[in-house]
Amino acid sequence: MNDKSESEKLLAAKFFPTDAAVHNENTPLLTNDQVTATTLWPTVVKNKNDSIVSHDENRMQLFNFLEARSKEGMVYEKVNIFLILVSVLLFVVSSLFVKEYNPGPLAEKCGKYCDAIWFGNDSNNALGSLGIGATSVLEILIVFIFTVDYLLRFYTADLLDSKYQGFFGRLRFIVSFYSIVDLMSTVPFYVDAFLLPDKDLASSNFLRMFRLFRMMRVEGRYDLALNLIDDVIYEQRGMLATALFVGITVWGVLSSFFYLAERRNHAMIYCGLAPLDCSTPKEDIDTNLCIIDEWGFVDCSAAGCENVNGRETCWNVYRSIVDASFWTLMQLFGEFPLVDQHSACGKLLGTFTAIFACAVFALPAGIFGSGFEDQIARRRKQNLQYNDGKETQHDVIGNEHEVSNKEDSYNSMTLNHGGTRIPCRRRIYNFIHVQNTQGSKIFEILVNTLVVGSLITFMLDTMSHDNTSSQSILTAFSWLEFVTVSVFTVEYILGIYSIPENQNYTGFRGRLNYAKEFMPLVDLLSFSPYWIELFLRRKFIAASNKWIQFLRILRILRFEKYTKAFTSFDEIVRENLDVLGVTGFSAVILWILFSAILYYIERNNPDDEIANYYKTIPHAMWITLLNLSGECPLAHYSLLGKIMMGIIGLFATAIFGVPIGILGAGFEQKIADKEDESMEDEDEDDSVEPIRDEMQFGIQATCYRFVNGIGSTAASLFELLIYSLIILTVVIGIVQTLPGYEDLFQPLESMAVFIFTLEYIIRLVGVGADYTFTSGSKGCLRFRIDFIFSFYSVIDLLAILPSYLAYCMPGSWFDEHDEYFRMLRLFRLLKLDKYFPSISLIDDVLRLKRGVITTSCLAAGTLWILFTGLMYLAENQDVSMDISDLPLYGCNTDCKMATRYKNFFTSFPLTGIHLTGDYPMTEYGAAGRVVCFFMVIAAVGVVSVPSGLIASGFAEIVQSKVQRKQQHSAELVNAGDDWFEIKYRELQGIPPPPSMFGQRMDQLQIVVHEYLDGKENAETGVTERTLVSKIGRVSFFTLIMANVFAVIIESIPEVDRYIGNEPGNFFDVFEEVSVLFFTVEYLLRLFSASKSRNALYSPWVYSITFFGLVDLISIAPWYIELYLQSTGHFHGDVAKIFRIVRIFRVLQLEDFIVAFSKLDNVFRASKAVLQATGLMALIIWVGASALFFLFERNNPNFRVCDASVPLIGSSTLEPGCYDFQSTDECNAHYEGMCHQAAFTNMPNTMFYVAVFLGGDWGFVDFTWKGKIVCMFLCVAGIALYAIPVGTLFDSFGAVIGLCDQEEMDEEDGGEEENEIP
């Protein structure tokens, strides 16, 4: 695996070019740093005996021509690349003209002759008389060239490698990778043309895509991408195996539980074959009228859609574990395409998935991605070490000199080229460029003010179409724009005029070079269109063209001179050009390949929405781009489509995300490197806060100690009581939002308010002994006032005062808004910050990272504003696709995307959601999709930098505090070790204790232990097994897999109905045999545990370890099932639950691969950090849920009414669904006919917010208050919420990675020993 061929070494050297690259006659120098096939094959090939193989001159010249070893060959190589790109482009574009799937005027524009020349879609085109099926002139030409190319390569194959000599050598060449690629690029054409001319094989057309892989040969460096992937998998094999086992197990278990939760959920019924098999449209089928029988089959006859010939027209998408596995997989990717259709149990499982399971399932992709980047960094480092450094040093000096000169162009005063001083121009130069006078600084402030003003006017001007702006305001905007443009124009002209004062920009050419730079171009674009339009219209008024108005926003880039943030992009791209070339090309191949595959799979999907998005390859590329970025906005794919989506999610997203990650990480590193390193570190005082002498302060010190749990058992118990009440009252506050539970726990709430009041009074009394408030010469009244207005005091008051106000003033404003004040109880969670600092650390984070956070926020804010403007311009007139009704935005029916993007302010939060990487809205036009493409590629990684910096700073501070607290510990243990690991190491070399039943019992226990776990060889440390033990182990593994398979196939309705539920059926018998086997195995392990070091020589320890509990869980449900049957409490649904619980037997595979037993160590290794970050995540989750519940529970955009209820009423006596202020009022008028789809109560809202915080925005059409909460989550909430996940990932690497490293070291040591003669 680690032994690379000479060609691969040459390829690696070319992949990371150095100035000291080897150049000899066998490796000709390439121009423009281009890596060609030269790096793959040496000119002179040697046989096994190292003797030179002689060949005639013509064949050698031909070979060198094919391998681009000559000038003509290099031209031919470029032609090859061009033909490949043309072929793939024509294949993609040709799908636009397939009338069957893309009917419309565009498909009609390419007639018979057009099709015959370019695409070859129609067998009846102008080439139809040839009788070779559907083809085109270009396709024939390309296939002819590729065919000749292949034949010539076949002819000269022995010059490529001596193993291809002779007849059998040529056969080996035919089955080589690139030969297969060449054949698949050409052979399908001949099959279609001469063997099956009357057949239109979609698969043969698709195989044209393999021509892209020919690029890997003509551009040799791309071949290294495969080697990189291979190396990553090899080096990370241990962690990947563990993470994959954990991920697959979590996937299987959750799929089973989602199947249980949703298999009877009528909202999950999907009529995929309507109206094909029934005349009722899908949207008119009331699935609540459908019947789900005991097997899981659905009959929607009562809803107007009958089954046809025994085939289901409608079915539950969770009808089996197999079906549920796809939807569970999407949720484990962080995508919830059916977010609003889950049952209560499904939402509970979904919440668990979003909070915990997604983090575990993401481990394999995270490990692969980080391993890929580490591998690239390692190879670049090795390459730099190989370089002698001389020419590199020279280049660096030259670059620094160039940069210095560039900076001098703006920051120094120089002579002009002729040496003659021009005082006036020099003064202008100093004023515009150097800004070394008070007047120039004032002018700079004026210009910056105008920039901000023009941005505000653009934002406000986007609202002018609402007819809410008066003529006077529009006139004011016009004058402001005129003044701004005039100032910018004068500044630009003066800048161009005076720039020759800098020696780098002398004369006309110097002015031209200056004008072509980034900032002058921005200035020119920001004002020139205004004058052009003004000249053409000859009327003084603000620009009417929205795109010209958008150019105002470009002025925000003027702030780049202060941050230098975007300047870093050019450096990042240049530094990572080789890596971005490889990974970017790989990403493009994946994008086009999966787009083509899904186009052929889904264009005939009976679901109109799916089919519409895949009707052409360009359409498919839009959705596939989102899929590869980790999104799954669509749901009802075909079976093959679901498989492809699984492959994309499991593997392709990790590779596709590498170039985006490189740009984001590079940007973060650049701005971090530019941070002022001279900032002194602030020493934190972790000493224990002194307490005032109790004799001096009496009752104050006593109260202070008591309320802070210091000095007595009563104080500790009181503190524990406060903890418990905080959690309890938060849970009560959540439950009381459920209908019918509003006053259920009121006595308990009243008791809690009383205790919190008592605690507050004690704190107020004891504040005199708290140095935080009494330091200095403050008086008694002063420090108590300071305490009352402190952060924690305000939280305490918010938690208790509303209850007293509502009680004392019944019927008042406080009583009317009781639901808002109830939610204030949830702020009690912030009281826990006293004991587990989290929120209070944010100030430390901002101080720690203030430089990079400021810079990155300006860059991210700039991109957010720019892309918001672009999305507004692209979509504010888009009426191409329908969206759901948005009555809150003034659209009751026939709504389009333009409704969402009607002005800059409505576009801002939607763009923010996209910049987090999520695309819940896909109904965009062509312009909107192009803007979204650039957001996915370039902007997402940059915009996430500020939140990432906040998250990393938070983790750093918490970790540093934890480390300081642990410095007093003298014992060094591995990450996450607990009493078990410590005790296990102590038992090293200690024999097991003798049995109280004598030596015969000892021998029997040892025999059983060696049968179950094998015997460790004292010399080698290798576990050895007897033949019987090996057979038993294989049988045990086989039985586990058979049980898992049985659980899965039994959930399939067709199989379940075929087997039946009669006693003694196949599954019952198989279960009895399995339980008998597992029971015997469990008892044998208990019996031999006293001789097993893994059980610490104790049966009790074994029974409470992970392995013992898993073994017990694998058999206990069957015995409980027997008991329930005997008592008559056993029925179908209960039986199904017990059968599904058998899926936990997959955990018994832990005997074969250690994974879950180490997760406990992972949690312990990150326990201290998780306490703080977990509390932060909890506060964000609950707090955001409370706000969304208050703001969105009556949002008419999420209101659904019965078909008999009008959407808009004809009069006040007959109001419509959207006319009511709340859903309760609607139900009061139309009893039971109004329903709120989301945010109906706190548990419901917490599920949606957990999904939001996971990065999937299932809803976006919020009220303006909800949009503010949405933007907060986009900016910081998601990142802070994700800190615990990152902590777990790091701990997983620390725990699992250390174990794997030890195993790899042992393997390497063994190999070295074997090499010793």
Coordinates of C-alpha atoms in Angstrom, one line a residue, residues 643-929:
I643 CA -30.2 4.4 -3.6
M644 CA -28.3 7.1 -5.5
M645 CA -29.3 9.7 -2.9
G646 CA -27.9 7.3 -0.2
I647 CA -24.6 7.0 -2.2
I648 CA -24.4 10.8 -2.6
G649 CA -25.0 11.4 1.1
L650 CA -22.6 8.7 2.3
F651 CA -19.7 9.2 0.0
A652 CA -19.9 12.0 -2.6
T653 CA -20.7 14.9 -0.3
A654 CA -17.4 14.3 1.6
I655 CA -15.4 14.7 -1.7
F656 CA -17.5 17.4 -3.1
G657 CA -17.2 19.5 0.1
V658 CA -13.3 19.4 0.1
P659 CA -12.7 22.4 -2.2
I660 CA -15.3 24.5 -0.5
G661 CA -13.8 23.5 2.9
I662 CA -10.3 24.4 1.6
L663 CA -11.5 27.9 0.7
G664 CA -13.3 28.5 4.0
A665 CA -10.5 27.1 6.1
G666 CA -7.9 29.0 4.1
F667 CA -9.9 32.2 4.5
E668 CA -10.2 31.7 8.3
Q669 CA -6.4 30.9 8.6
K670 CA -5.5 34.0 6.5
I671 CA -7.4 36.5 8.6
A672 CA -6.2 34.8 11.8
D673 CA -2.6 35.2 10.6
K674 CA -3.2 38.9 10.0
E675 CA -4.5 39.4 13.6
D676 CA -2.3 41.6 15.8
E677 CA 0.0 39.2 17.6
S678 CA 1.2 41.8 19.9
M679 CA -2.0 41.7 22.0
E680 CA -1.1 40.7 25.5
D681 CA -2.8 37.6 26.9
E682 CA -5.1 38.4 29.8
D683 CA -4.4 36.3 32.8
E684 CA -7.5 34.9 34.4
D685 CA -7.7 34.8 38.1
D686 CA -9.1 31.4 39.1
S687 CA -8.5 31.8 42.8
V688 CA -11.3 31.2 45.1
E689 CA -13.3 34.3 45.8
P690 CA -12.8 35.4 49.4
I691 CA -15.7 35.5 51.8
R692 CA -16.3 38.2 54.3
D693 CA -15.6 37.3 57.9
E694 CA -18.7 35.8 59.4
M695 CA -18.1 37.4 62.7
Q696 CA -17.9 40.8 61.0
F697 CA -20.8 40.5 58.7
G698 CA -23.0 38.0 60.6
I699 CA -26.2 37.3 58.8
Q700 CA -24.9 38.5 55.4
A701 CA -22.0 36.0 55.3
T702 CA -24.3 33.2 56.6
C703 CA -26.8 33.9 53.8
Y704 CA -24.1 34.2 51.2
R705 CA -22.6 30.8 52.2
F706 CA -26.0 29.1 52.4
V707 CA -27.3 30.3 49.0
N708 CA -24.1 29.3 47.3
G709 CA -24.0 25.8 48.8
I710 CA -20.9 26.5 51.0
G711 CA -20.1 25.2 54.4
S712 CA -23.0 22.8 55.3
T713 CA -25.0 19.9 54.2
A714 CA -28.2 22.0 54.3
A715 CA -26.6 24.6 52.0
S716 CA -25.6 21.8 49.5
L717 CA -29.1 20.4 49.6
F718 CA -30.7 23.8 49.1
E719 CA -28.4 24.3 46.0
L720 CA -29.5 20.9 44.7
L721 CA -33.1 21.8 45.3
I722 CA -32.6 25.0 43.2
Y723 CA -31.1 22.9 40.4
S724 CA -34.0 20.5 40.4
L725 CA -36.6 23.2 40.5
I726 CA -35.0 25.0 37.6
I727 CA -35.2 21.9 35.4
L728 CA -38.7 21.0 36.7
T729 CA -40.2 24.4 36.1
V730 CA -38.7 24.6 32.6
V731 CA -40.3 21.2 31.8
I732 CA -43.6 22.5 33.3
G733 CA -43.5 25.6 31.2
I734 CA -43.1 23.4 28.1
V735 CA -45.9 21.0 29.1
Q736 CA -48.3 23.8 29.9
T737 CA -48.3 24.9 26.3
L738 CA -50.2 21.7 25.4
P739 CA -54.0 22.1 25.1
G740 CA -55.6 21.0 28.3
Y741 CA -52.5 21.2 30.4
E742 CA -52.4 24.9 31.0
D743 CA -53.1 24.8 34.7
L744 CA -52.3 21.2 35.5
F745 CA -49.1 21.9 37.5
Q746 CA -50.1 25.3 38.8
P747 CA -49.6 24.4 42.5
L748 CA -46.1 23.1 41.8
E749 CA -45.3 26.2 39.8
S750 CA -46.6 28.4 42.7
M751 CA -44.3 26.5 45.1
A752 CA -41.4 27.0 42.8
V753 CA -42.0 30.7 42.6
F754 CA -42.1 30.9 46.4
I755 CA -38.8 29.1 46.7
F756 CA -37.2 31.2 44.0
T757 CA -38.4 34.3 45.8
L758 CA -36.9 33.0 49.0
E759 CA -33.7 32.3 47.3
Y760 CA -33.6 35.8 45.8
I761 CA -34.2 37.4 49.2
I762 CA -31.4 35.4 50.7
R763 CA -29.1 36.5 47.9
L764 CA -30.1 40.1 48.4
V765 CA -29.4 39.9 52.1
G766 CA -26.1 38.0 51.6
V767 CA -24.8 40.4 48.9
G768 CA -22.9 42.3 51.5
A769 CA -20.5 39.4 51.8
D770 CA -19.9 39.1 48.1
Y771 CA -16.7 40.9 46.9
T772 CA -18.1 41.1 43.4
F773 CA -20.4 43.9 44.5
T774 CA -18.8 45.3 47.7
S775 CA -15.2 45.8 46.4
G776 CA -14.1 49.4 46.8
S777 CA -15.9 52.0 48.9
K778 CA -19.5 51.4 47.9
G779 CA -22.2 52.0 50.4
C780 CA -24.7 49.4 51.6
L781 CA -27.5 50.8 49.3
R782 CA -25.2 51.2 46.3
F783 CA -23.9 47.6 46.1
R784 CA -27.4 46.3 46.6
I785 CA -28.7 48.4 43.7
D786 CA -25.7 47.1 41.7
F787 CA -26.8 43.6 42.5
I788 CA -30.5 44.2 41.6
F789 CA -29.4 45.3 38.1
S790 CA -26.9 42.6 37.6
F791 CA -27.3 39.9 35.0
Y792 CA -28.3 37.1 37.3
S793 CA -30.6 39.3 39.4
V794 CA -32.5 40.4 36.3
I795 CA -32.9 36.7 35.3
D796 CA -34.2 35.9 38.8
L797 CA -36.7 38.8 38.7
L798 CA -37.9 37.9 35.2
A799 CA -38.6 34.4 36.5
I800 CA -40.7 35.4 39.5
L801 CA -42.2 38.9 39.0
P802 CA -44.7 38.1 36.2
S803 CA -46.4 35.5 38.5
Y804 CA -47.0 38.2 41.2
L805 CA -48.1 40.8 38.7
A806 CA -50.7 38.5 37.1
Y807 CA -51.9 37.4 40.6
C808 CA -52.2 40.9 42.0
M809 CA -53.8 42.5 38.9
P810 CA -56.3 40.0 37.4
G811 CA -57.8 41.1 34.1
S812 CA -54.9 43.6 33.6
W813 CA -52.5 43.8 30.7
F814 CA -50.3 41.3 32.4
D815 CA -53.1 38.8 32.8
E816 CA -54.1 39.2 29.1
H817 CA -50.5 38.5 28.0
D818 CA -50.1 35.6 30.4
E819 CA -48.7 33.3 27.7
Y820 CA -45.8 35.6 27.1
F821 CA -44.9 35.8 30.8
R822 CA -45.3 32.1 31.1
M823 CA -42.5 31.7 28.6
L824 CA -40.3 34.0 30.8
R825 CA -40.1 31.0 33.2
L826 CA -37.8 29.3 30.6
F827 CA -35.2 32.0 31.3
R828 CA -34.6 30.2 34.6
L829 CA -32.3 28.0 32.6
L830 CA -29.9 31.0 32.6
K831 CA -29.7 30.7 36.3
L832 CA -27.7 27.5 35.7
D833 CA -25.0 29.7 34.3
K834 CA -24.0 30.5 37.8
Y835 CA -22.9 26.9 38.3
F836 CA -21.9 26.0 34.8
P837 CA -20.6 29.1 33.1
S838 CA -21.6 29.3 29.5
I839 CA -23.4 32.5 28.5
S840 CA -21.2 34.5 30.7
L841 CA -18.2 33.3 28.7
I842 CA -19.3 35.0 25.5
D843 CA -17.6 38.2 26.5
D844 CA -14.3 36.3 27.0
V845 CA -14.8 34.8 23.5
L846 CA -15.3 38.2 21.9
R847 CA -12.2 39.5 23.5
L848 CA -10.1 36.5 22.6
K849 CA -11.1 36.6 19.0
R850 CA -12.0 40.2 18.5
G851 CA -9.6 40.9 15.7
V852 CA -10.5 38.0 13.4
I853 CA -14.2 38.1 14.4
T854 CA -14.4 41.8 13.3
T855 CA -12.6 41.1 10.0
S856 CA -14.6 38.0 9.2
C857 CA -17.9 39.6 10.2
L858 CA -17.2 42.4 7.8
A859 CA -16.4 40.0 5.0
A860 CA -19.4 37.8 5.8
G861 CA -21.7 40.8 6.1
T862 CA -20.5 42.2 2.8
L863 CA -21.2 38.9 1.1
W864 CA -24.6 38.6 2.8
I865 CA -25.6 42.1 1.5
L866 CA -24.3 41.5 -2.0
F867 CA -26.0 38.1 -2.4
T868 CA -29.2 39.5 -0.9
G869 CA -29.2 42.2 -3.6
L870 CA -28.5 39.6 -6.3
M871 CA -31.2 37.3 -5.0
Y872 CA -33.7 40.2 -4.9
L873 CA -32.9 41.2 -8.5
A874 CA -33.0 37.6 -9.7
E875 CA -36.3 36.7 -8.1
N876 CA -38.4 39.8 -7.5
Q877 CA -40.0 39.4 -10.9
D878 CA -39.8 35.5 -11.0
V879 CA -43.3 34.1 -11.6
S880 CA -42.1 30.9 -13.3
M881 CA -43.1 28.4 -10.5
D882 CA -45.9 28.2 -7.9
I883 CA -45.3 28.2 -4.2
S884 CA -47.6 27.8 -1.2
D885 CA -50.0 30.5 -0.2
L886 CA -48.5 33.4 1.8
P887 CA -51.4 35.4 3.2
L888 CA -49.1 37.2 5.7
Y889 CA -47.2 38.6 2.7
G890 CA -50.4 39.6 0.9
C891 CA -50.7 36.6 -1.4
N892 CA -53.7 34.3 -0.9
T893 CA -53.6 32.3 -4.1
D894 CA -51.3 31.6 -7.0
C895 CA -48.2 32.8 -5.2
K896 CA -44.8 32.9 -6.9
M897 CA -41.2 33.3 -5.6
A898 CA -41.5 37.0 -6.3
T899 CA -43.8 37.2 -3.2
R900 CA -40.9 36.1 -1.0
Y901 CA -38.4 38.4 -2.6
K902 CA -40.5 41.5 -3.0
N903 CA -37.9 43.8 -1.4
F904 CA -34.4 43.7 0.1
F905 CA -35.6 43.3 3.6
T906 CA -37.7 40.2 2.9
S907 CA -34.8 38.8 0.9
F908 CA -32.3 39.2 3.6
P909 CA -33.2 36.4 6.0
L910 CA -33.9 34.0 3.1
T911 CA -30.4 34.6 1.7
G912 CA -29.0 34.1 5.2
I913 CA -30.6 30.7 5.3
H914 CA -29.0 29.8 2.0
L915 CA -25.6 31.1 3.2
T916 CA -25.8 28.6 6.1
G917 CA -25.8 25.9 3.4
D918 CA -29.5 25.1 3.5
Y919 CA -32.0 25.3 0.5
P920 CA -35.5 24.7 1.7
M921 CA -36.7 26.7 -1.3
T922 CA -35.8 25.3 -4.7
E923 CA -38.4 27.0 -7.0
Y924 CA -36.0 29.4 -8.5
G925 CA -35.6 30.7 -12.0
A926 CA -32.4 30.4 -14.0
A927 CA -30.9 33.7 -12.6
G928 CA -31.7 32.7 -9.1
R929 CA -30.1 29.3 -9.6

